[in-house]
XYZ file of C-alpha atoms in Angstrom:
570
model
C 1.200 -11.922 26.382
C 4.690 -12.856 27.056
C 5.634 -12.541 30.833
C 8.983 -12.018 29.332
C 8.237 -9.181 27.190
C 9.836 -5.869 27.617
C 7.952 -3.423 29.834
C 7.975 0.411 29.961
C 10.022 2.485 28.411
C 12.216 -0.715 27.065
C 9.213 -1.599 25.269
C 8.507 1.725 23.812
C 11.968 1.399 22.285
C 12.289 -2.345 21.791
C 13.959 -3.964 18.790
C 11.503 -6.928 18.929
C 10.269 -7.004 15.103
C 7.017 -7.333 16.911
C 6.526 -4.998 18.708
C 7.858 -2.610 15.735
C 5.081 -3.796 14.119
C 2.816 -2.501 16.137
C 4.138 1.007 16.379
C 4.400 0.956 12.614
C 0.431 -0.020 12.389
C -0.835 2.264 15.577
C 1.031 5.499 13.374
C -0.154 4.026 9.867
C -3.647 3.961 11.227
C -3.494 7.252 12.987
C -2.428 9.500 9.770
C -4.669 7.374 7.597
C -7.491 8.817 9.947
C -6.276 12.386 9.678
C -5.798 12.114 5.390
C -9.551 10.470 5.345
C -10.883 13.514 6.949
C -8.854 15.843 4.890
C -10.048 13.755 1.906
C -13.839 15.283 3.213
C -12.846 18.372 3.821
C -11.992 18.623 0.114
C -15.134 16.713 -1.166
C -17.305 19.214 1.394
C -15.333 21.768 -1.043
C -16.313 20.426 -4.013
C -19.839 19.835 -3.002
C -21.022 22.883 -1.631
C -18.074 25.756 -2.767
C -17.912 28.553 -0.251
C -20.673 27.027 2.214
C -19.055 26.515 5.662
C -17.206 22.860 6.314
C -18.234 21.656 9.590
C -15.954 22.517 12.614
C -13.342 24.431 10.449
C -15.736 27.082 8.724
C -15.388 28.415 5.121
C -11.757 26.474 3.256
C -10.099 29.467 1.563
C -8.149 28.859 -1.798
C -5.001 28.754 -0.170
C -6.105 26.066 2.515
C -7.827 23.661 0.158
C -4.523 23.943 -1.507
C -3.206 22.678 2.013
C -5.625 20.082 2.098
C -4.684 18.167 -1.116
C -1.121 18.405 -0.502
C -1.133 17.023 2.674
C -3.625 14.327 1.709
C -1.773 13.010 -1.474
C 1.416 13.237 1.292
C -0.325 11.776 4.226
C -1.760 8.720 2.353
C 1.285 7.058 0.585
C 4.507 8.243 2.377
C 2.549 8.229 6.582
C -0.328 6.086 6.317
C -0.174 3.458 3.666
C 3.675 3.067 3.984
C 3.636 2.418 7.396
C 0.549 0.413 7.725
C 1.341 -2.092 4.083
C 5.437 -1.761 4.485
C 6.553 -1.308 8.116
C 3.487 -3.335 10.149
C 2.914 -6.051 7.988
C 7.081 -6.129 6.768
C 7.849 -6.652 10.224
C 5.551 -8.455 11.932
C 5.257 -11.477 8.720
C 8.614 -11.471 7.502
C 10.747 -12.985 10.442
C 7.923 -14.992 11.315
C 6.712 -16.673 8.053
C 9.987 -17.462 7.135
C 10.977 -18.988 10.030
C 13.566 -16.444 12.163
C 14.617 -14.945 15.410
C 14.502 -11.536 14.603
C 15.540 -9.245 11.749
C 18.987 -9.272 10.777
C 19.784 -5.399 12.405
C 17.010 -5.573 15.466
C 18.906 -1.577 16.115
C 18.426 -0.443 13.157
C 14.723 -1.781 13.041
C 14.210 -0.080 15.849
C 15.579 3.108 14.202
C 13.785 2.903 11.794
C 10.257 3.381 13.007
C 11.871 6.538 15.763
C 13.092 7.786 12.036
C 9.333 7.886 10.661
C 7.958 9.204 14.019
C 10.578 12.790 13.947
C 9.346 12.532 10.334
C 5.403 12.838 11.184
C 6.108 15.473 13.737
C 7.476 16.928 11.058
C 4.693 16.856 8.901
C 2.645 18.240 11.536
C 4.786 21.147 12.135
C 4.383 22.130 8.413
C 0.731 21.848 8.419
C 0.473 24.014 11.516
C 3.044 26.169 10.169
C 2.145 29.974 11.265
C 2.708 30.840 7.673
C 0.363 27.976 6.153
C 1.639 24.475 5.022
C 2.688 23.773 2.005
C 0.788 24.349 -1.090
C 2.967 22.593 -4.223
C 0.653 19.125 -4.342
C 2.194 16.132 -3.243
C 4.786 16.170 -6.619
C 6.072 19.442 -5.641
C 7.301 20.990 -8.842
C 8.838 23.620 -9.137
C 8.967 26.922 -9.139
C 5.656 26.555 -7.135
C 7.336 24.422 -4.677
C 10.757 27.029 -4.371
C 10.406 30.025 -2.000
C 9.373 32.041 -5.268
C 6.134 30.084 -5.348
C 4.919 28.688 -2.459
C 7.222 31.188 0.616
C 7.111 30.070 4.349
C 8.502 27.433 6.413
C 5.640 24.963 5.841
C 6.530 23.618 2.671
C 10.343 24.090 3.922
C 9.342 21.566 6.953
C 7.709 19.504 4.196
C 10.713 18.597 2.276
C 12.356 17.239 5.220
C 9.411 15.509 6.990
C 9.901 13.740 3.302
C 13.471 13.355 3.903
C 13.221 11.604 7.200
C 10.302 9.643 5.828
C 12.986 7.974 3.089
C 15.666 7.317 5.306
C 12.968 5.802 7.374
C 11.921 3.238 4.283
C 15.538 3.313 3.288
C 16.480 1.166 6.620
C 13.711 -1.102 6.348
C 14.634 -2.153 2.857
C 18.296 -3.172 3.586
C 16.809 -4.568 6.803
C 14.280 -6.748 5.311
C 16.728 -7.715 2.410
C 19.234 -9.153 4.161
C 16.604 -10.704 6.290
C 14.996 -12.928 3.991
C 18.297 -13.337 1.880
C 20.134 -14.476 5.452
C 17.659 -15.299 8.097
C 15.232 -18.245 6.571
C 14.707 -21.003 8.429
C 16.435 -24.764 6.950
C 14.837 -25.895 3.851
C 12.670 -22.584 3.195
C 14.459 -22.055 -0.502
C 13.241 -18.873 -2.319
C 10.483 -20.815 -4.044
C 8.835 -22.104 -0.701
C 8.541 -18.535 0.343
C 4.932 -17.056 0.724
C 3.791 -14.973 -2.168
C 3.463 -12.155 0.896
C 7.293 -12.555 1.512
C 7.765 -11.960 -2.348
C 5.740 -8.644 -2.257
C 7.322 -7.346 0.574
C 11.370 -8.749 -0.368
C 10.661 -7.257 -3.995
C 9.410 -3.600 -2.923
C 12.132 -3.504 -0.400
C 14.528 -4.254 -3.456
C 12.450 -0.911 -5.397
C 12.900 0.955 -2.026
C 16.359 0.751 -1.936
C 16.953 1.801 -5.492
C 14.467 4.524 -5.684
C 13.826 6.034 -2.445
C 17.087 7.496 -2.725
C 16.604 9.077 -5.297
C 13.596 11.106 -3.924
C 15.924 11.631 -0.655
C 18.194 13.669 -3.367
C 14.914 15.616 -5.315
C 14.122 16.778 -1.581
C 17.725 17.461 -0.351
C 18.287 19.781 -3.400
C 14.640 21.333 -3.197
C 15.490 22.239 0.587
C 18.521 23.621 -0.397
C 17.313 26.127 -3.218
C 14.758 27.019 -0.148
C 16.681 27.556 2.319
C 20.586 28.284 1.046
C 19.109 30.302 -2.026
C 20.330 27.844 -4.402
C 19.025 27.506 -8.057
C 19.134 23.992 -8.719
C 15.283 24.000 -9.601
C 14.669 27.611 -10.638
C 15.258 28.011 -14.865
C 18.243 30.794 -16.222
C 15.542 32.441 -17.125
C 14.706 33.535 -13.545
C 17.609 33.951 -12.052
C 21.226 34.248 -13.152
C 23.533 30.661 -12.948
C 19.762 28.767 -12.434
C 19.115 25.497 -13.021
C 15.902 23.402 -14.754
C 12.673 22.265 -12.998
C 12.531 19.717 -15.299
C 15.506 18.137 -13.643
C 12.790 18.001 -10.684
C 10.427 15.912 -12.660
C 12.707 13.440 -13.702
C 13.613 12.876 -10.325
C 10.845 12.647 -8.668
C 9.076 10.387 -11.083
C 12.259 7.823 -12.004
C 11.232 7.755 -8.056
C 7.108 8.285 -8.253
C 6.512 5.696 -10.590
C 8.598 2.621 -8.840
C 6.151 4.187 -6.142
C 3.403 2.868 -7.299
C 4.880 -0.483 -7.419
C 6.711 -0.111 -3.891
C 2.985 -0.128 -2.580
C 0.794 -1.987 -4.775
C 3.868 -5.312 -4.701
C 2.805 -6.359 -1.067
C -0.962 -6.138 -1.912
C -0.451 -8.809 -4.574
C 1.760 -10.699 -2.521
C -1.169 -10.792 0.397
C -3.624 -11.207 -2.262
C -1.852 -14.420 -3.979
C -1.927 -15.440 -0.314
C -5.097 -14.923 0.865
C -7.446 -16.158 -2.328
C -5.342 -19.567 -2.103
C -5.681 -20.024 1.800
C -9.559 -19.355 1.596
C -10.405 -20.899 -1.687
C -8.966 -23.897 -0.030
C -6.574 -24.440 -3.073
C -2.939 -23.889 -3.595
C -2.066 -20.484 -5.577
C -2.303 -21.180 -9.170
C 0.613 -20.561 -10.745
C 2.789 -19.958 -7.911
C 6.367 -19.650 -10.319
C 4.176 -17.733 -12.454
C 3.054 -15.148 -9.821
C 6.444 -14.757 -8.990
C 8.197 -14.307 -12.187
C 5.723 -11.889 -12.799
C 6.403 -10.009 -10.074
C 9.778 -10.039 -10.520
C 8.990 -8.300 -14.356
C 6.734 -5.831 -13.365
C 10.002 -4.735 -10.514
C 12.261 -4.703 -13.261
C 10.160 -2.869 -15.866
C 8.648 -0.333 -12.896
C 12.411 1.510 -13.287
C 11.744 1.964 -17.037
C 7.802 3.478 -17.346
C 8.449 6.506 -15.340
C 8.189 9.037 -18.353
C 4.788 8.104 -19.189
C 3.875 10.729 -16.301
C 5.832 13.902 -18.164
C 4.081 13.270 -21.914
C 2.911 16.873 -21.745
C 6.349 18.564 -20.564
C 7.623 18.816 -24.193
C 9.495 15.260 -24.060
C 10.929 14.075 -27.103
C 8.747 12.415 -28.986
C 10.994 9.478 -29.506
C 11.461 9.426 -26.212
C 7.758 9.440 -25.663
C 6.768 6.893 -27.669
C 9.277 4.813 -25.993
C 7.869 5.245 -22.819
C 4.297 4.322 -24.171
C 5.536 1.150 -25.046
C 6.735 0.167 -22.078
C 4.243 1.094 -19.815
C 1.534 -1.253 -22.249
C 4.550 -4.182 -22.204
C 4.567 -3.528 -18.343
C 1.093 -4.150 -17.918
C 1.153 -8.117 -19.297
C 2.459 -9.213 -16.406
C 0.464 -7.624 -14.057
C -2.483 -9.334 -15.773
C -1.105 -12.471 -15.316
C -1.174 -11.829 -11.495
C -4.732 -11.354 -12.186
C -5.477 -14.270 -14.293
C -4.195 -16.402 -11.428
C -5.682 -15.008 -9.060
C -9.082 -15.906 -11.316
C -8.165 -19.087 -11.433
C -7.542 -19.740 -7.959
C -10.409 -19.098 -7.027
C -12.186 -21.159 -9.648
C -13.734 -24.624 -8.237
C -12.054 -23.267 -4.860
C -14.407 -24.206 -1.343
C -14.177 -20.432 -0.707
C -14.757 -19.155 2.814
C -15.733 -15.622 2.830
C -14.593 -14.425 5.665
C -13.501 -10.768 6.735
C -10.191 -11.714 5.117
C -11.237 -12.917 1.481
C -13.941 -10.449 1.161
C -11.422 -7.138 1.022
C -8.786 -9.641 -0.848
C -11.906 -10.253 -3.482
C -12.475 -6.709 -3.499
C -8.776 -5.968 -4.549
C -8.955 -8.443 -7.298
C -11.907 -6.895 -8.599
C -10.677 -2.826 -8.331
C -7.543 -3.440 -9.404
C -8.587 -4.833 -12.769
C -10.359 -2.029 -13.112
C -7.694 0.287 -12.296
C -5.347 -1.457 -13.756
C -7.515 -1.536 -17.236
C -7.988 2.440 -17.297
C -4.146 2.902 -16.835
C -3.719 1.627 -20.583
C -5.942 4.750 -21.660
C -3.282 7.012 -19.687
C -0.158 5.366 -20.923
C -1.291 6.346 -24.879
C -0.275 9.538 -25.807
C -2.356 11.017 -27.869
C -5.285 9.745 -24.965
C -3.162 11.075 -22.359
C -2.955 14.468 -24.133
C -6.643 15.070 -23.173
C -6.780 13.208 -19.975
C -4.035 14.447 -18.330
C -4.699 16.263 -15.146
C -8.105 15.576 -15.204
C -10.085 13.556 -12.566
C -10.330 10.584 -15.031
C -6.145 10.518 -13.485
C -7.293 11.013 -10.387
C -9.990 7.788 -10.325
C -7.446 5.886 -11.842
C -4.720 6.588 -9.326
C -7.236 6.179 -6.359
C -8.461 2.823 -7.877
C -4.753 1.292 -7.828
C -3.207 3.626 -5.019
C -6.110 4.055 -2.713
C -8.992 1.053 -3.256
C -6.828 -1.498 -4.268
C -3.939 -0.541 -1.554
C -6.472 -0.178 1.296
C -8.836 -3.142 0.883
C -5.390 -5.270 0.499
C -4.658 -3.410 3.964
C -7.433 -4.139 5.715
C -7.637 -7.621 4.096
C -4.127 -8.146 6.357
C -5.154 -6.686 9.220
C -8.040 -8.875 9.948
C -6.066 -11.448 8.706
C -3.190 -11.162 10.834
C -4.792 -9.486 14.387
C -5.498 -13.128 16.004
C -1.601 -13.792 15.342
C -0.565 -9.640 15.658
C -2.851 -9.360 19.193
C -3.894 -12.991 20.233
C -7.616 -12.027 19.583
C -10.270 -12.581 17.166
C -12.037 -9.199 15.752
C -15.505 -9.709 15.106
C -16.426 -11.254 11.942
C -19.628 -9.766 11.761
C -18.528 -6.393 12.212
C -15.678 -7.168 9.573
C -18.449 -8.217 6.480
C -20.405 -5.025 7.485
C -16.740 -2.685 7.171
C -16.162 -4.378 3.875
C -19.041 -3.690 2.217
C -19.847 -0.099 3.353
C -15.766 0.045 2.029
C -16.113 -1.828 -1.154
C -18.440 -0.137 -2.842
C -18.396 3.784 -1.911
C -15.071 2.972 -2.404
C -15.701 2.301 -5.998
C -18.421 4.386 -6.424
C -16.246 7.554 -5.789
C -13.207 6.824 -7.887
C -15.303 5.172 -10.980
C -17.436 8.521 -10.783
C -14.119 10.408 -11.007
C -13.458 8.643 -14.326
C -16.525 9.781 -15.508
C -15.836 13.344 -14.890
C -12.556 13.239 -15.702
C -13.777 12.047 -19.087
C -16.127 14.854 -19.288
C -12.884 17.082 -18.770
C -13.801 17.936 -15.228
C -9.927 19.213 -14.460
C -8.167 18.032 -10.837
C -7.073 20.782 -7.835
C -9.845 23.171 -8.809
C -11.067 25.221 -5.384
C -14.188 25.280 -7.197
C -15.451 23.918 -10.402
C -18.514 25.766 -10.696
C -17.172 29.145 -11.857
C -15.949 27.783 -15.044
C -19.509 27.282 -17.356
C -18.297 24.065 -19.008
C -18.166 21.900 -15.792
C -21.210 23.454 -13.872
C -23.426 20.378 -15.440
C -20.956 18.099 -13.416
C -21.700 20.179 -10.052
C -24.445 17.088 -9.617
C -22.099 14.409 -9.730
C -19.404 16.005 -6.844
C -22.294 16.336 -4.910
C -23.602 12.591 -5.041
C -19.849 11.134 -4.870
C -19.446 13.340 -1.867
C -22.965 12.300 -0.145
C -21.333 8.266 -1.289
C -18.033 9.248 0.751
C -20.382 10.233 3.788
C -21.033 6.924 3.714
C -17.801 6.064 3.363
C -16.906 7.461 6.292
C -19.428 5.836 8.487
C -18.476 2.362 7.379
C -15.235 2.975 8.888
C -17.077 3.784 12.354
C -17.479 -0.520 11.787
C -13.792 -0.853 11.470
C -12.976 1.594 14.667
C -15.044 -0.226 16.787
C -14.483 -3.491 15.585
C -10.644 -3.122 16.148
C -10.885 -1.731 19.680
C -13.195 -3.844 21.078
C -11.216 -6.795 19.654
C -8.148 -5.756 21.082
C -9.381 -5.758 24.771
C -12.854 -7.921 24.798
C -12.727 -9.907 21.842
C -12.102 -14.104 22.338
C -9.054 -15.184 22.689
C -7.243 -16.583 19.159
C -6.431 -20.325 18.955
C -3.382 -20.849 17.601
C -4.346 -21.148 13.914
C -7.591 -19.923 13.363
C -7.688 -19.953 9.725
C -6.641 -23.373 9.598
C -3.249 -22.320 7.105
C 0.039 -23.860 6.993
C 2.526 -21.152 7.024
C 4.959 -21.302 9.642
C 3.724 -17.945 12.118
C -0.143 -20.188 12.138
C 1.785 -24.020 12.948
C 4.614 -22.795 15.129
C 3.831 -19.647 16.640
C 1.710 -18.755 19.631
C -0.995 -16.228 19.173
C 0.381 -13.552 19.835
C 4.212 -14.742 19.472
C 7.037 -14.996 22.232
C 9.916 -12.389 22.033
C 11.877 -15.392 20.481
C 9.162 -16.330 17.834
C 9.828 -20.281 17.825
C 10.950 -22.601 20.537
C 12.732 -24.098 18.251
C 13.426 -23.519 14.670
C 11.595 -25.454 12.266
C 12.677 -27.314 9.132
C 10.841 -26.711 6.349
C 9.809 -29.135 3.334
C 7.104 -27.447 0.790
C 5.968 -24.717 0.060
C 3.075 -22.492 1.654
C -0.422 -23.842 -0.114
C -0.823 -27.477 0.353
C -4.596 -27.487 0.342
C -6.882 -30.338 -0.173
C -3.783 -32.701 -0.766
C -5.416 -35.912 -2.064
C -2.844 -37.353 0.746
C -4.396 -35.401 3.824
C -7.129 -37.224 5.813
C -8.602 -35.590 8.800
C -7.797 -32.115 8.053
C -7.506 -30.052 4.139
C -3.976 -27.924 5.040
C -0.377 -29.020 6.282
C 1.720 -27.351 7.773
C 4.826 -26.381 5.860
C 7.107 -28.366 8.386
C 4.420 -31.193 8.528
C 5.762 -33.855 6.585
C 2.796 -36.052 4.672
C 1.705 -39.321 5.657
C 3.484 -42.137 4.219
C 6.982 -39.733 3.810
C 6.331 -38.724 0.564
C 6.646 -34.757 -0.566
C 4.239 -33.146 -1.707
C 4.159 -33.493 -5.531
C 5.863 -36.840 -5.362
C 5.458 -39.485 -8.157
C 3.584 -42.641 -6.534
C 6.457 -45.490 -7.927
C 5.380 -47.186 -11.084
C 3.971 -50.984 -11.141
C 6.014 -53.467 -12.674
C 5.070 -54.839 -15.762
């Protein structure tokens, strides 16, 4: 480490993008800990209704209510957020595109003390003496107001959410400005990493969007607390307002969502398969421009979530089309990535195992979205568990495996260790495939009809034939749950035993592997460097000695990559 780094209490509270980093992934990986076992609490539930969970005894109605609203909250807005949008923002963006710092180290800094008041929160509303909140993760009203769901819990909720916005909120303009101000001398926008796309075009959604969820909460709070009747319908109270205005708020917000954290997990991915295929990223413009489409279309799908709220048809149909349209380009991504890795002299490492395992989940996921953005399919399927298994495939497989696929990734760099790789191919594939055993199973039950948030399933006659298949997926997420013992261990031990990291381990040419120290000085560079391709140059027909150059390594001979050899005279 840095003997100049920041001790103490000046380093609990540093501005070093670094360090920030850190803090971001230690709190990520905390909560995402503390939703995993809520995530078995409910599958206990589900498996064995009424029987005694271990350590907590029999879950009453009211706290496996609990449970699945603070795991649907936990998961995107205090673990994946954190871990996919403040770690990996932080840490890759200053350094991969060659700068100091981020533009507003204070604010930075702010920003991750913002999330922290926001988790203690959280954890004052789940230990709330009259229960924690009950309304679901969404939050509609009138089960969310004081009518349905009374208590401070889901009061403390609403502005753990709050604080959790303006948290992401600070970030975006941070990172914006950051990669629109701060890049390093020849690093034009098309010589940016495909993970600097992700991140810069989510930060653009987060800006927009998060917002808007700030409001949905800020007006929520107030009908709680100040007895306002913004969300409650003139046909509860006199002068009252529409929960429907609720729903179109939170989803022209919700929907972006899923784009806010699926856009750095492509960008990683893009990244990742080209680096260990040994091949540049096919399609590099085309992986961006589609990127760029899906962010502009994500503002314009959002009603394909209210189909069964008495919409307009019109407006309906509208919606349907744009959420298939929207879908075209995220294929593309996918097609690319296919044909990166075709012919490629793949290493499968830690790293491009989980970044093969998002490829393959999120075409899947993405595939069964198309049966949930036609109406008359979404009519039956709505609120089933066939939503749920598609929402976990793209929100929770896809989004973690693209998580973990960074971490091991970027520890060498983030720690100046190596984890152990070992250790890493066992985590992935007691991940990969519970992982998709548990959310494709939920398709199937969904498709049987098996309805979502039900304390237990086996009172109603119709789904007791399905009580077989909870209790297998929950026996799979046992296992589950174990492989992650790999991962705990795996990261610990690497941080304080594990060999030290050479400089550029993965033998890549972006500029935190050729010009950084592992881990990085406060200052990031010694001195600035000047950049002259872009991030893939792999197996240049040019390179002898070594298959990658550095992105500031000019080629033998002076010539760019690319470059036309001059034409023979006639």
């Amino acid at each position: 480490m840095d003997v100049t780094a920041p001790r103490g209490l000046a380093r609990v509270f540093s501005r070093d993008h670094k360090v920030i980093a850190r803090q971001f992934l230690w709190l990520g990986l905390v909560f995402l800990l503390v939703g995993g076992l809520m995530a078995m609490y409910m599958r206990w539930q589900l498996a064995y209704p009424g029987r005694p969970a271990p350590f907590v005894g029999v879950i009453s109605p009211a706290g496996y209510t609990t449970l699945f609203t603070l795991h649907g909250t936990i998961m995107i807005f205090f673990a994946i957020t954190p871990i996919l949008i403040g770690a990996f923002g932080n840490f890759c963006i200053p350094l991969q595109i060659g700068a100091r710092d981020m533009s507003f180290p204070t604010l930075n800094m702010l920003s991750v003390w913002t999330q922290v008041a926001a988790s203690l929160l959280l954890t004052g509303a789940a230990l709330a003496p009259s229960g924690g909140p009950k309304a679901g993760w969404t939050a509609y009203p009138p089960l969310s107001t004081q009518l349905g769901t009374p208590g401070v819990g889901q009061t403390l909720w609403t502005l753990a959410l709050v604080l959790a916005g303006a948290s992401t909120t600070m970030g975006a303009v941070n990172y914006l400005t950051t990669v629109i101000r701060e890049r390093a001398p020849g690093m034009t926008f098309f010589r940016l990493p495909l993970t600097i796309w992700g991140l810069w075009l989510t930060s653009i959604l987060n800006a927009l969007f998060v917002p808007i969820l700030g409001v949905a909460m800020l007006l929520l709070f107030c009908d709680r607390a100040f007895g306002t009747h913004f969300f409650l319908a003139a046909a509860m109270v006199r002068a009252g307002g529409d929960p429907m205005l609720y729903q179109h708020l939170f989803w022209i917000f919700g929907h972006p969502e899923v784009y806010i954290l699926i856009l750095p997990v492509w960008g990683i991915t893009s990244d990742l398969l080209a680096f260990f295929a040994r091949k540049p990223a096919y399609g590099y413009r085309v992986s961006v421009l589609s990127m760029c489409t899906v962010t502009l279309l994500s503002a314009l799908v959002y009603g394909h979530h209210m189909y069964v709220s008495s919409m307009s048809p019109l407006l309906g149909r509208a919606f349907m089309v744009l959420t298939l349209v929207i879908s075209a380009p995220a294929m593309m991504l996918v097609l690319n990535w296919i044909h990166t890795l075709w012919r490629g002299s793949i290493r499968l490492t830690a790293p491009m195992l989980f970044t093969i395992g998002v490829l393959f989940v999120f075409g899947v996921g993405g595939l069964t979205g198309l049966y949930l953005a036609d109406i008359p399919q979404d009519v039956y399927l709505h609120d089933t568990y066939f939503v749920v298994g598609h929402f976990h495939l793209i929100m929770a497989a896809a989004v973690f495996l693209g998580s973990f696929a960074g971490i091991y990734f970027w520890f060498p760099k983030m720690f100046g260790r190596m984890m152990s790789p070992r250790l890493g191919k066992i985590h992935f594939w007691l991940t990969f495939v519970p992982l998709f055993c548990i959310f494709f199973g939920m398709l199937i039950l969904g498709n049987a009809g098996m309805q979502r948030r039900l304390y237990d399933p086996s009172v109603y006659e119709t789904f007791r034939p399905l009580q077989k298949w909870n209790k297998g997926l929950t026996h799979i997420a046992w296992i589950l749950l174990a492989g992650q013992l790999a991962f705990i261990w795996n990261f610990f031990w690497s941080l304080y035993r594990g060999a030290p990291a050479p400089q550029n381990p993965w033998e890549v040419g972006t500029l935190e592997w050729t010009h950084a120290s592992s881990p990085p000085s406060v200052h990031n560079f010694d001195e600035i460097p000047t950049v002259l391709h872009g991030p893939h140059e792999l197996n240049h027909p040019q390179l002898t000695g070594k298959d990658w150059l550095g992105q500031a390594e000019p080629l033998p001979g002076g010539r760019e990559p690319g470059a036309r050899e001059p034409e023979e005279k006639s």
